[in-house]
Amino acid sequence: MKNLIYFTIVAISTFGCHAIPKDYKILNSKKMTHSLDFSCNELFEEIVEEWAIYQNETKEGNCYYYNRSLFSMILENRECFIGMKVSDIQKLFGKPSKISGQNFFYLASKECKYEYDYINDKYYHLRFTAIDTIGDIDFYQIVTDY
């Protein structure tokens, strides 16, 4: 029984509770709390623990790991980001993949290494719209006609 407990502790400390593919690394290591709302603070903690960047920059810029449950949490709690400073969003999510006017985008995929191979992989954009502070956030799949 002691061996089983020891093995479980070693496995959790070695592999962690979240499965991030080997080509990605967790972006943040610092806790970030900006909200008095407890649910927002929990969301920020989840982002810190699970938001991962592809280790090699792609020709499209930074690419981030598409974690479906994390993206769902972000969208379900979009009000947590409304009114935040752009600099705080970038501290939390890292350097945007693309900036266009008042929008900045985070490219996400489970397979960033394939450099926008739309036929085989799904790529998504998490988009923030801001002038001085965040006014809107949305998420969509990138679709290309061939």
Tab-separated table of C-alpha atoms in Angstrom:
chain	number	residue	atom	x	y	z
A	1	MET	CA	0.000	0.000	0.000
A	2	LYS	CA	2.859	2.389	0.831
A	3	ASN	CA	4.377	1.681	-2.593
A	4	LEU	CA	1.117	2.608	-4.321
A	5	ILE	CA	0.870	5.894	-2.425
A	6	TYR	CA	4.531	6.669	-3.148
A	7	PHE	CA	4.073	5.867	-6.854
A	8	THR	CA	0.990	8.111	-7.036
A	9	ILE	CA	2.834	11.034	-5.440
A	10	VAL	CA	5.826	10.589	-7.754
A	11	ALA	CA	3.570	10.348	-10.835
A	12	ILE	CA	1.627	13.491	-9.937
A	13	SER	CA	4.758	15.494	-9.187
A	14	THR	CA	6.473	14.242	-12.345
A	15	PHE	CA	3.636	14.526	-14.831
A	16	GLY	CA	1.440	17.081	-13.095
A	17	CYS	CA	-2.314	17.152	-13.105
A	18	HIS	CA	-2.587	18.726	-16.550
A	19	ALA	CA	-1.426	17.023	-19.719
A	20	ILE	CA	0.459	19.493	-21.897
A	21	PRO	CA	2.088	17.995	-25.019
A	22	LYS	CA	5.885	17.863	-25.071
A	23	ASP	CA	6.256	20.540	-27.787
A	24	TYR	CA	4.566	23.111	-25.531
A	25	LYS	CA	5.535	24.783	-22.279
A	26	ILE	CA	3.456	26.492	-19.624
A	27	LEU	CA	3.758	30.215	-20.228
A	28	ASN	CA	3.188	31.657	-16.758
A	29	SER	CA	4.411	30.725	-13.343
A	30	LYS	CA	3.045	33.649	-11.352
A	31	LYS	CA	-0.394	33.960	-9.868
A	32	MET	CA	-2.436	36.871	-11.112
A	33	THR	CA	-5.501	38.173	-9.346
A	34	HIS	CA	-7.132	41.371	-10.507
A	35	SER	CA	-10.717	40.813	-9.611
A	36	LEU	CA	-12.736	40.889	-6.447
A	37	ASP	CA	-14.899	38.229	-8.067
A	38	PHE	CA	-13.797	34.822	-6.765
A	39	SER	CA	-14.777	33.031	-9.996
A	40	CYS	CA	-12.523	35.383	-12.022
A	41	ASN	CA	-9.586	34.707	-9.719
A	42	GLU	CA	-10.139	30.969	-10.150
A	43	LEU	CA	-10.180	31.438	-13.923
A	44	PHE	CA	-6.937	33.448	-13.829
A	45	GLU	CA	-5.336	30.662	-11.784
A	46	GLU	CA	-6.473	28.079	-14.365
A	47	ILE	CA	-4.957	30.165	-17.155
A	48	VAL	CA	-1.660	30.462	-15.256
A	49	GLU	CA	-1.593	26.687	-14.737
A	50	GLU	CA	-2.727	25.586	-18.214
A	51	TRP	CA	-1.969	28.260	-20.844
A	52	ALA	CA	0.861	26.789	-22.922
A	53	ILE	CA	2.909	28.157	-25.800
A	54	TYR	CA	4.466	26.173	-28.624
A	55	GLN	CA	8.216	26.197	-28.012
A	56	ASN	CA	9.154	27.234	-31.559
A	57	GLU	CA	7.726	30.412	-33.032
A	58	THR	CA	5.838	29.647	-36.245
A	59	LYS	CA	5.831	31.784	-39.376
A	60	GLU	CA	2.418	33.010	-38.216
A	61	GLY	CA	3.836	34.190	-34.865
A	62	ASN	CA	3.375	32.599	-31.467
A	63	CYS	CA	1.087	29.595	-31.359
A	64	TYR	CA	-0.627	28.436	-28.178
A	65	TYR	CA	-2.004	25.052	-27.137
A	66	TYR	CA	-5.717	24.634	-27.821
A	67	ASN	CA	-7.141	23.333	-24.569
A	68	ARG	CA	-10.863	23.048	-25.248
A	69	SER	CA	-11.991	23.152	-21.626
A	70	LEU	CA	-9.802	26.174	-20.851
A	71	PHE	CA	-11.090	28.070	-23.892
A	72	SER	CA	-14.659	27.224	-22.855
A	73	MET	CA	-13.996	28.611	-19.373
A	74	ILE	CA	-12.499	31.789	-20.851
A	75	LEU	CA	-15.545	32.366	-23.057
A	76	GLU	CA	-18.070	31.496	-20.365
A	77	ASN	CA	-16.400	34.077	-18.116
A	78	ARG	CA	-15.570	36.739	-20.700
A	79	GLU	CA	-16.824	39.444	-18.338
A	80	CYS	CA	-13.705	38.787	-16.230
A	81	PHE	CA	-11.597	40.333	-19.009
A	82	ILE	CA	-13.810	43.280	-19.953
A	83	GLY	CA	-12.220	46.465	-18.623
A	84	MET	CA	-8.773	44.929	-18.062
A	85	LYS	CA	-5.706	46.732	-19.372
A	86	VAL	CA	-4.131	45.330	-22.523
A	87	SER	CA	-0.821	44.984	-20.654
A	88	ASP	CA	-2.500	42.776	-18.021
A	89	ILE	CA	-3.994	40.534	-20.712
A	90	GLN	CA	-0.560	40.192	-22.295
A	91	LYS	CA	1.000	39.353	-18.914
A	92	LEU	CA	-1.558	36.588	-18.550
A	93	PHE	CA	-1.628	35.229	-22.124
A	94	GLY	CA	1.786	36.260	-23.465
A	95	LYS	CA	2.689	37.985	-26.703
A	96	PRO	CA	-0.189	38.035	-29.191
A	97	SER	CA	0.227	36.064	-32.403
A	98	LYS	CA	-1.132	38.958	-34.434
A	99	ILE	CA	-2.175	42.579	-33.899
A	100	SER	CA	-4.526	44.323	-36.313
A	101	GLY	CA	-5.908	47.745	-35.436
A	102	GLN	CA	-7.759	47.517	-32.135
A	103	ASN	CA	-7.714	43.702	-32.194
A	104	PHE	CA	-5.065	41.335	-30.993
A	105	PHE	CA	-5.186	37.613	-31.575
A	106	TYR	CA	-3.849	34.446	-29.998
A	107	LEU	CA	-3.470	31.596	-32.490
A	108	ALA	CA	-4.219	28.219	-30.910
A	109	SER	CA	-4.011	24.629	-32.095
A	110	LYS	CA	-3.272	21.148	-30.824
A	111	GLU	CA	-0.688	20.827	-33.614
A	112	CYS	CA	1.187	24.117	-34.000
A	113	LYS	CA	4.176	22.334	-35.534
A	114	TYR	CA	2.357	21.830	-38.844
A	115	GLU	CA	2.485	25.532	-39.725
A	116	TYR	CA	-1.127	26.262	-40.587
A	117	ASP	CA	-1.905	22.975	-42.282
A	118	TYR	CA	-5.638	23.750	-42.371
A	119	ILE	CA	-6.546	20.533	-44.117
A	120	ASN	CA	-5.268	18.312	-41.314
A	121	ASP	CA	-5.460	20.555	-38.285
A	122	LYS	CA	-7.790	22.985	-36.650
A	123	TYR	CA	-6.566	26.450	-35.810
A	124	TYR	CA	-8.429	28.957	-33.697
A	125	HIS	CA	-8.156	32.632	-32.830
A	126	LEU	CA	-8.880	34.046	-29.415
A	127	ARG	CA	-9.479	37.727	-30.188
A	128	PHE	CA	-9.446	40.650	-27.788
A	129	THR	CA	-10.698	44.071	-28.886
A	130	ALA	CA	-9.338	47.061	-27.007
A	131	ILE	CA	-8.606	50.748	-27.225
A	132	ASP	CA	-7.167	51.293	-23.738
A	133	THR	CA	-8.979	48.484	-21.976
A	134	ILE	CA	-10.587	45.269	-23.174
A	135	GLY	CA	-14.019	45.908	-24.653
A	136	ASP	CA	-14.761	42.528	-26.230
A	137	ILE	CA	-13.444	38.989	-26.493
A	138	ASP	CA	-14.400	36.248	-28.924
A	139	PHE	CA	-13.164	32.954	-30.260
A	140	TYR	CA	-13.534	31.272	-33.633
A	141	GLN	CA	-12.108	28.568	-35.849
A	142	ILE	CA	-9.977	29.752	-38.757
A	143	VAL	CA	-11.420	28.488	-42.032
A	144	THR	CA	-9.596	28.569	-45.359
A	145	ASP	CA	-10.995	27.594	-48.739
A	146	TYR	CA	-8.740	25.438	-50.915
